[in-house]
Every structure is written in structure tokens, then in C-alpha cells.
Amino acid sequence: GHVRAPASATHDLALSERVKAVLEYDLLTEIQKTHLPPAQQPSVLACPNALPRTLKEHSDWARALKTDAFVVGAAEPVSSKFKVDMQVTARYADAAILPTLVSTPAMNLDLPSSADLGRAALEPIMIALTRAYLNEARYAECVEFSMAAEHALGKVPVLVELRKSCQIKLPNRGLLTGGDQ
């Protein structure tokens, strides 16, 4: 997505790229704890030229870019760190189940491994990605990803329901291993 610099910025702060690095670190650190092969893991891209003018355009941008979660935000300096107010929109997720407006804690964007987007920012992104796995009939990835999301976020009712929807669609659903039953 795109992150807008504060109005007081006198030069390009490359905030979209810097927030992308933090998101990539936060998200992929959790995802790499699953059995998802790297090719099936989500990727994070900065889109500094994606400049929606209205909230309605966010979902249009998500569809146009063929992205599962589209993040648009504005950075606000806090001492030598930044807090980012972001709007998360998804290509597939119903807005009613996606908590979209979130704020991150103040973060050092120069050191992604020390920055933390916070649960509130990761939750709508992980919901959007899980919904995408379901809508694209990638049911095993959906289950794996939702488990990683639960590990990172704790129980989120929407994610639990999405996982159940994916489990029902698995071809090996109901098979027992290692028994005579």
C-alpha cells in the first residue's frame, strides 16, 4: 500500500517502503512458523504511486492491483519514531467483518526487527489474507495461515470461522490416521 508523509516533511521519507519492511518482518515472522512453502506465503509490496482519493477507491485499488490486503496510511512523527494511522481494505473481505481503521504504536521505521505494528494493525490484514485463501480455493493454505494468525493474535472469532470454512472444503476432511476406526 501507500503511506503518506506528514505535511511537515521537507523531503521524501520513503515511508511506504519503510512501513512495508516492518509489515513484512511482522507478518512473515509469524507465517514462517507454519508449513506453508515460501511460494505460498503472502508477499508485501509498497505501492507509493497508489493514491486513492476517497475511502471507496481503496477497494477499487485492491481489485485493480489484485492484492488481498491494501493498506493506506498517514505517518505522524512521535519523537524519532512514527505512528501510522492506516486503513486496511481487502479485495475479498466483507467490510462488516474487517476492522479497517487502525493505528500502530510509535515505531522506529529504520529498524524493522524492533518495530511492532501491533495486534490491531495485523488483525485486519490477516483476516483479509485468510479470506483470500478461502476465496481462491486454497484451503490447506487457509488453514495453515489461520493457525499462524491465531498464534500471533490469539483467538479472533472471524479467523476461527474462516478456518472452519476452509477445513470443511479440504479433500481429506474427516480421515483418521493410525487407527482401525
Coordinates of N, CA and C in Angstrom, one line a residue:
G1 N 0.8 -1.2 0.0 CA 0.0 0.0 0.0 C 0.8 1.3 0.0
H2 N 0.2 2.3 0.4 CA 0.8 3.6 0.4 C 0.7 4.3 1.7
V3 N 1.8 4.9 2.2 CA 1.8 5.6 3.5 C 2.3 7.0 3.2
R4 N 1.4 8.0 3.5 CA 1.6 9.4 3.2 C 2.5 10.0 4.3
A5 N 3.4 10.8 4.0 CA 4.3 11.5 4.9 C 3.5 12.6 5.6
P6 N 4.0 13.0 6.8 CA 3.3 14.2 7.4 C 3.5 15.4 6.6
A7 N 2.6 16.3 6.7 CA 2.6 17.6 5.9 C 3.9 18.4 6.2
S8 N 4.4 18.2 7.4 CA 5.6 19.0 7.7 C 6.9 18.4 7.1
A9 N 6.8 17.3 6.4 CA 8.1 16.6 5.9 C 8.6 17.5 4.7
T10 N 9.9 17.8 4.8 CA 10.5 18.6 3.8 C 11.2 17.8 2.7
H11 N 11.3 16.5 2.9 CA 11.9 15.6 1.8 C 11.2 14.3 1.8
D12 N 11.4 13.5 0.8 CA 10.8 12.2 0.7 C 11.3 11.2 1.8
L13 N 10.5 10.7 2.6 CA 10.9 9.9 3.7 C 10.8 8.4 3.4
A14 N 10.3 8.1 2.2 CA 10.2 6.7 1.7 C 9.4 5.9 2.7
L15 N 8.3 6.5 3.2 CA 7.5 5.8 4.3 C 6.8 4.5 3.8
S16 N 6.3 4.5 2.6 CA 5.7 3.3 2.1 C 6.7 2.1 2.1
E17 N 7.9 2.4 1.7 CA 8.9 1.3 1.7 C 9.3 0.9 3.1
R18 N 9.4 1.9 4.0 CA 9.8 1.6 5.4 C 8.7 0.9 6.2
V19 N 7.4 1.3 6.0 CA 6.3 0.5 6.6 C 6.2 -0.9 6.0
K20 N 6.4 -1.0 4.7 CA 6.4 -2.3 4.1 C 7.4 -3.2 4.7
A21 N 8.6 -2.7 5.0 CA 9.7 -3.6 5.6 C 9.2 -4.0 7.0
V22 N 8.6 -3.1 7.8 CA 8.1 -3.5 9.1 C 7.0 -4.5 9.0
L23 N 6.0 -4.3 8.1 CA 4.9 -5.2 7.9 C 5.4 -6.6 7.4
E24 N 6.4 -6.6 6.5 CA 6.9 -7.8 6.0 C 7.6 -8.6 7.1
Y25 N 8.3 -7.9 8.0 CA 9.0 -8.5 9.1 C 8.0 -9.1 10.1
D26 N 7.0 -8.3 10.5 CA 6.0 -8.7 11.5 C 5.2 -9.9 10.9
L27 N 4.7 -9.8 9.7 CA 3.8 -10.8 9.1 C 4.6 -12.1 8.8
L28 N 5.7 -11.9 8.1 CA 6.4 -13.1 7.7 C 7.1 -13.9 8.9
T29 N 7.4 -13.2 9.9 CA 8.0 -13.9 11.1 C 7.0 -14.9 11.6
E30 N 5.7 -14.5 11.6 CA 4.6 -15.4 12.1 C 4.3 -16.5 11.1
I31 N 4.3 -16.1 9.8 CA 3.9 -17.1 8.8 C 5.0 -18.2 8.6
Q32 N 6.2 -17.8 8.9 CA 7.3 -18.8 8.7 C 7.3 -19.9 9.8
K33 N 6.4 -19.7 10.8 CA 6.2 -20.7 11.8 C 5.3 -21.8 11.3
T34 N 4.7 -21.7 10.1 CA 3.8 -22.7 9.6 C 4.5 -23.6 8.6
H35 N 3.7 -24.5 8.0 CA 4.2 -25.4 7.0 C 4.0 -24.9 5.6
L36 N 3.6 -23.6 5.5 CA 3.4 -23.0 4.1 C 4.8 -22.9 3.4
P37 N 4.9 -23.5 2.2 CA 6.1 -23.2 1.5 C 6.2 -21.8 1.1
P38 N 7.5 -21.3 1.0 CA 7.6 -19.8 0.6 C 6.8 -19.3 -0.5
A39 N 6.6 -20.2 -1.6 CA 5.9 -19.7 -2.7 C 4.4 -19.5 -2.4
Q40 N 3.9 -20.1 -1.3 CA 2.5 -19.9 -1.0 C 2.3 -18.9 0.1
Q41 N 3.4 -18.3 0.6 CA 3.3 -17.3 1.6 C 3.0 -15.9 1.0
P42 N 2.3 -15.1 1.7 CA 2.0 -13.8 1.1 C 3.2 -12.9 0.9
S43 N 3.2 -12.0 0.0 CA 4.2 -11.1 -0.2 C 3.7 -9.7 0.1
V44 N 4.6 -8.8 0.5 CA 4.3 -7.5 0.9 C 4.9 -6.5 -0.1
L45 N 4.2 -5.6 -0.7 CA 4.7 -4.7 -1.7 C 4.3 -3.3 -1.3
A46 N 5.2 -2.4 -1.5 CA 4.9 -0.9 -1.3 C 4.4 -0.4 -2.6
C47 N 3.4 0.4 -2.5 CA 2.8 1.0 -3.8 C 2.7 2.5 -3.6
P48 N 3.9 3.2 -3.6 CA 3.9 4.6 -3.4 C 3.1 5.4 -4.4
N49 N 2.8 4.8 -5.5 CA 2.0 5.6 -6.5 C 0.5 5.3 -6.4
A50 N 0.1 4.4 -5.6 CA -1.3 4.1 -5.4 C -1.9 5.2 -4.4
L51 N -2.6 6.1 -5.0 CA -3.1 7.3 -4.2 C -4.6 7.4 -4.3
P52 N -5.3 6.5 -3.6 CA -6.8 6.7 -3.6 C -7.2 8.0 -3.0
R53 N -8.2 8.6 -3.6 CA -8.7 9.9 -3.1 C -9.8 9.8 -2.1
T54 N -10.6 8.7 -2.2 CA -11.7 8.5 -1.3 C -11.6 7.1 -0.7
L55 N -12.3 6.9 0.4 CA -12.4 5.6 1.0 C -12.9 4.5 0.1
K56 N -13.9 4.9 -0.7 CA -14.5 3.9 -1.7 C -13.5 3.4 -2.7
E57 N -12.5 4.3 -3.0 CA -11.5 3.9 -4.0 C -10.5 2.9 -3.5
H58 N -10.4 2.7 -2.2 CA -9.5 1.7 -1.6 C -9.8 0.3 -2.1
S59 N -11.0 -0.1 -2.1 CA -11.3 -1.4 -2.6 C -11.1 -1.5 -4.1
D60 N -11.4 -0.4 -4.8 CA -11.1 -0.4 -6.2 C -9.6 -0.6 -6.5
W61 N -8.8 0.0 -5.7 CA -7.3 -0.1 -5.8 C -6.9 -1.6 -5.5
A62 N -7.5 -2.1 -4.5 CA -7.2 -3.5 -4.1 C -7.5 -4.5 -5.3
R63 N -8.7 -4.3 -5.9 CA -9.0 -5.1 -7.0 C -8.1 -4.9 -8.2
A64 N -7.9 -3.6 -8.5 CA -7.0 -3.2 -9.7 C -5.6 -3.8 -9.5
L65 N -5.1 -3.7 -8.3 CA -3.7 -4.2 -8.1 C -3.7 -5.7 -7.8
K66 N -4.9 -6.4 -7.8 CA -5.0 -7.8 -7.5 C -4.3 -8.2 -6.2
T67 N -4.5 -7.3 -5.2 CA -3.9 -7.5 -3.9 C -5.0 -7.9 -2.9
D68 N -4.6 -8.8 -1.9 CA -5.6 -9.3 -1.0 C -5.9 -8.3 0.2
A69 N -4.8 -7.6 0.5 CA -5.0 -6.5 1.6 C -4.3 -5.3 1.1
F70 N -5.0 -4.2 1.1 CA -4.5 -2.9 0.6 C -4.4 -2.0 1.8
V71 N -3.3 -1.5 2.1 CA -3.1 -0.6 3.3 C -2.7 0.8 2.8
V72 N -3.5 1.8 3.3 CA -3.2 3.2 3.0 C -3.1 3.8 4.4
G73 N -2.1 4.7 4.5 CA -2.0 5.3 5.8 C -1.3 6.7 5.8
A74 N -1.3 7.3 6.9 CA -0.6 8.5 7.1 C 0.3 8.4 8.3
A75 N 1.5 8.8 8.2 CA 2.5 8.7 9.3 C 2.5 10.0 10.1
E76 N 2.7 9.9 11.3 CA 2.8 11.0 12.2 C 4.1 10.8 13.1
P77 N 5.0 11.8 13.1 CA 6.2 11.7 13.9 C 5.8 11.7 15.4
V78 N 6.6 10.9 16.1 CA 6.5 10.8 17.6 C 7.9 10.7 18.0
S79 N 8.5 11.8 18.5 CA 9.9 11.8 18.8 C 10.7 11.4 17.6
S80 N 11.6 10.4 17.7 CA 12.3 10.0 16.5 C 11.6 8.8 15.8
K81 N 10.4 8.5 16.2 CA 9.7 7.4 15.7 C 8.5 7.9 14.9
F82 N 7.7 6.9 14.3 CA 6.5 7.2 13.6 C 5.3 6.4 14.1
K83 N 4.2 7.0 14.2 CA 2.9 6.3 14.4 C 2.2 6.3 13.1
V84 N 1.6 5.2 12.6 CA 0.9 5.2 11.4 C -0.6 4.9 11.6
D85 N -1.4 5.8 11.1 CA -2.8 5.6 11.1 C -3.1 5.0 9.7
M86 N -3.7 3.8 9.7 CA -3.9 3.1 8.5 C -5.3 2.6 8.3
Q87 N -5.7 2.5 7.0 CA -6.9 2.0 6.6 C -6.6 0.7 5.8
V88 N -7.2 -0.4 6.3 CA -6.9 -1.7 5.6 C -8.2 -2.1 4.8
T89 N -8.0 -2.3 3.6 CA -9.1 -2.7 2.7 C -8.7 -4.0 2.0
A90 N -9.7 -4.8 1.7 CA -9.4 -6.1 1.1 C -10.2 -6.3 -0.2
R91 N -9.6 -7.1 -1.1 CA -10.3 -7.4 -2.3 C -11.5 -8.3 -2.1
Y92 N -11.4 -9.2 -1.1 CA -12.5 -10.2 -0.9 C -13.3 -10.0 0.4
A93 N -12.6 -9.5 1.4 CA -13.3 -9.4 2.7 C -14.5 -8.5 2.8
D94 N -15.5 -8.9 3.4 CA -16.7 -8.0 3.7 C -16.3 -7.0 4.7
A95 N -16.6 -5.7 4.4 CA -16.2 -4.6 5.3 C -16.8 -4.8 6.7
A96 N -17.9 -5.5 6.8 CA -18.6 -5.7 8.1 C -17.7 -6.6 9.1
I97 N -16.9 -7.5 8.5 CA -16.0 -8.3 9.4 C -14.6 -7.8 9.5
L98 N -14.3 -6.8 8.8 CA -12.9 -6.4 8.7 C -12.7 -5.0 9.5
P99 N -12.1 -5.1 10.6 CA -11.9 -3.8 11.4 C -10.8 -3.0 10.6
T100 N -11.2 -2.0 10.0 CA -10.4 -1.4 9.0 C -9.5 -0.2 9.4
L101 N -10.0 0.6 10.3 CA -9.2 1.8 10.7 C -8.4 1.5 11.9
V102 N -7.1 1.5 11.8 CA -6.2 1.1 13.0 C -5.0 2.1 13.1
S103 N -4.4 2.2 14.2 CA -3.2 2.9 14.5 C -2.2 2.0 15.0
T104 N -1.0 2.2 14.6 CA 0.2 1.5 15.1 C 0.7 2.2 16.3
P105 N 1.5 1.5 17.2 CA 2.2 2.2 18.2 C 3.4 3.0 17.5
A106 N 4.0 3.9 18.2 CA 5.2 4.6 17.7 C 6.3 3.6 17.4
M107 N 6.8 3.6 16.2 CA 7.8 2.6 15.7 C 9.0 3.3 15.2
N108 N 10.2 2.6 15.3 CA 11.4 3.0 14.7 C 11.4 2.4 13.3
L109 N 11.1 3.1 12.2 CA 10.9 2.5 10.9 C 12.3 2.2 10.3
D110 N 13.3 2.6 10.9 CA 14.7 2.3 10.4 C 15.2 1.0 10.8
L111 N 14.5 0.3 11.8 CA 14.9 -1.0 12.3 C 13.7 -1.9 12.4
P112 N 13.3 -2.5 11.2 CA 12.1 -3.3 11.2 C 12.0 -4.4 12.3
S113 N 13.1 -5.0 12.6 CA 13.0 -6.1 13.6 C 12.7 -5.6 15.0
S114 N 12.8 -4.3 15.2 CA 12.5 -3.8 16.6 C 11.1 -3.1 16.5
A115 N 10.5 -2.9 15.4 CA 9.2 -2.2 15.3 C 8.1 -3.3 15.4
D116 N 7.0 -2.8 15.9 CA 5.9 -3.7 16.1 C 4.6 -3.0 15.6
L117 N 4.0 -3.5 14.6 CA 2.7 -2.9 14.1 C 1.6 -3.0 15.1
G118 N 1.7 -4.0 15.9 CA 0.7 -4.2 16.9 C -0.4 -5.1 16.4
R119 N -1.1 -5.7 17.3 CA -2.2 -6.6 17.0 C -3.3 -6.0 16.2
A120 N -3.7 -4.7 16.6 CA -4.8 -4.0 15.9 C -4.5 -3.9 14.4
A121 N -3.2 -3.7 14.1 CA -2.9 -3.5 12.6 C -2.8 -4.8 11.9
L122 N -2.2 -5.8 12.6 CA -2.1 -7.1 11.9 C -3.4 -7.9 11.7
E123 N -4.4 -7.6 12.7 CA -5.6 -8.4 12.6 C -6.4 -8.2 11.3
P124 N -6.7 -7.0 10.8 CA -7.4 -6.9 9.6 C -6.6 -7.4 8.4
I125 N -5.3 -7.3 8.4 CA -4.5 -7.8 7.3 C -4.6 -9.3 7.3
M126 N -4.5 -9.9 8.4 CA -4.5 -11.4 8.5 C -5.9 -11.9 8.1
I127 N -6.9 -11.2 8.5 CA -8.3 -11.6 8.1 C -8.4 -11.5 6.6
A128 N -8.0 -10.4 6.0 CA -8.0 -10.3 4.5 C -7.3 -11.4 3.8
L129 N -6.1 -11.7 4.3 CA -5.3 -12.8 3.6 C -6.0 -14.1 3.8
T130 N -6.5 -14.4 5.0 CA -7.2 -15.7 5.2 C -8.4 -15.8 4.3
R131 N -9.2 -14.7 4.2 CA -10.3 -14.7 3.3 C -9.9 -14.9 1.8
A132 N -8.8 -14.4 1.4 CA -8.3 -14.6 0.1 C -8.0 -16.0 -0.2
Y133 N -7.3 -16.7 0.8 CA -7.0 -18.1 0.6 C -8.3 -18.9 0.4
L134 N -9.3 -18.6 1.2 CA -10.6 -19.3 1.1 C -11.3 -19.0 -0.3
N135 N -11.3 -17.7 -0.7 CA -12.0 -17.4 -1.9 C -11.3 -17.9 -3.2
E136 N -10.0 -18.2 -3.0 CA -9.2 -18.7 -4.1 C -9.1 -20.2 -4.1
A137 N -9.9 -20.8 -3.2 CA -9.9 -22.3 -3.0 C -8.6 -22.9 -2.7
R138 N -7.8 -22.1 -1.9 CA -6.5 -22.6 -1.4 C -6.7 -23.0 0.1
Y139 N -7.5 -24.1 0.3 CA -8.0 -24.4 1.6 C -6.9 -24.9 2.6
A140 N -5.9 -25.6 2.1 CA -4.8 -26.0 3.0 C -4.0 -24.8 3.5
E141 N -3.7 -23.9 2.6 CA -3.0 -22.6 2.9 C -3.9 -21.8 3.9
C142 N -5.2 -21.8 3.7 CA -6.1 -21.1 4.5 C -6.0 -21.6 6.0
V143 N -6.0 -22.9 6.1 CA -6.0 -23.5 7.5 C -4.6 -23.1 8.1
E144 N -3.5 -23.3 7.4 CA -2.2 -23.1 7.9 C -2.1 -21.6 8.3
F145 N -2.5 -20.7 7.4 CA -2.4 -19.3 7.6 C -3.2 -18.9 8.8
S146 N -4.4 -19.4 8.9 CA -5.3 -19.0 10.0 C -4.7 -19.5 11.4
M147 N -4.0 -20.6 11.3 CA -3.3 -21.1 12.6 C -2.2 -20.2 13.0
A148 N -1.4 -19.7 12.0 CA -0.4 -18.7 12.2 C -0.9 -17.4 12.8
A149 N -2.0 -17.0 12.2 CA -2.7 -15.8 12.6 C -3.2 -15.9 14.1
E150 N -3.7 -17.1 14.4 CA -4.2 -17.3 15.8 C -3.0 -17.3 16.8
H151 N -1.9 -17.9 16.3 CA -0.7 -17.9 17.2 C -0.2 -16.4 17.4
A152 N -0.3 -15.6 16.4 CA 0.2 -14.2 16.6 C -0.9 -13.3 17.3
L153 N -2.1 -13.6 17.1 CA -3.2 -12.7 17.6 C -4.0 -13.2 18.7
G154 N -4.0 -14.5 18.9 CA -4.9 -15.1 19.9 C -6.2 -15.5 19.1
K155 N -7.2 -15.9 19.8 CA -8.4 -16.3 19.1 C -9.2 -15.0 18.6
V156 N -9.4 -15.0 17.3 CA -10.2 -14.0 16.7 C -11.4 -14.7 16.1
P157 N -12.6 -14.5 16.5 CA -13.8 -15.2 16.0 C -13.9 -15.3 14.5
V158 N -13.6 -14.2 13.8 CA -13.7 -14.2 12.3 C -12.7 -15.2 11.7
L159 N -11.5 -15.3 12.3 CA -10.5 -16.2 11.8 C -10.8 -17.6 12.1
V160 N -11.4 -17.9 13.3 CA -11.9 -19.2 13.6 C -12.9 -19.7 12.6
E161 N -13.9 -18.8 12.3 CA -14.9 -19.2 11.3 C -14.4 -19.4 9.9
L162 N -13.4 -18.6 9.5 CA -12.8 -18.7 8.2 C -12.0 -20.1 8.1
R163 N -11.3 -20.4 9.2 CA -10.6 -21.7 9.3 C -11.6 -22.9 9.1
K164 N -12.7 -22.8 9.9 CA -13.7 -23.9 9.8 C -14.2 -24.0 8.3
S165 N -14.5 -22.9 7.7 CA -14.9 -22.9 6.3 C -13.9 -23.6 5.4
C166 N -12.7 -23.3 5.7 CA -11.6 -23.9 4.9 C -11.5 -25.4 5.2
Q167 N -11.6 -25.8 6.5 CA -11.4 -27.2 6.8 C -12.5 -28.0 6.2
I168 N -13.7 -27.5 6.1 CA -14.8 -28.2 5.5 C -14.6 -28.6 4.1
K169 N -13.8 -27.7 3.4 CA -13.6 -27.9 2.0 C -12.3 -28.8 1.7
L170 N -11.6 -29.1 2.7 CA -10.4 -29.9 2.4 C -10.8 -31.3 1.9
P171 N -10.1 -31.8 0.9 CA -10.4 -33.2 0.4 C -10.2 -34.3 1.4
N172 N -9.3 -34.1 2.4 CA -9.1 -35.2 3.3 C -9.8 -35.0 4.6
R173 N -10.8 -34.1 4.6 CA -11.6 -33.8 5.8 C -12.2 -35.1 6.4
G174 N -12.1 -35.3 7.6 CA -12.7 -36.5 8.3 C -11.9 -37.8 8.3
L175 N -10.8 -37.8 7.6 CA -10.0 -39.0 7.6 C -9.2 -39.1 8.9
L176 N -9.2 -40.3 9.4 CA -8.4 -40.6 10.6 C -7.1 -41.3 10.3
T177 N -6.1 -41.0 11.0 CA -4.8 -41.6 10.8 C -4.4 -42.6 11.9
G178 N -3.8 -43.7 11.6 CA -3.2 -44.5 12.6 C -4.1 -45.3 13.4
G179 N -5.3 -45.6 13.0 CA -6.2 -46.4 13.8 C -7.1 -47.4 13.0
D180 N -7.8 -48.2 13.6 CA -8.6 -49.2 13.0 C -10.0 -48.7 12.7
Q181 N -10.3 -47.5 13.2 CA -11.7 -46.9 13.1 C -12.0 -46.3 11.7

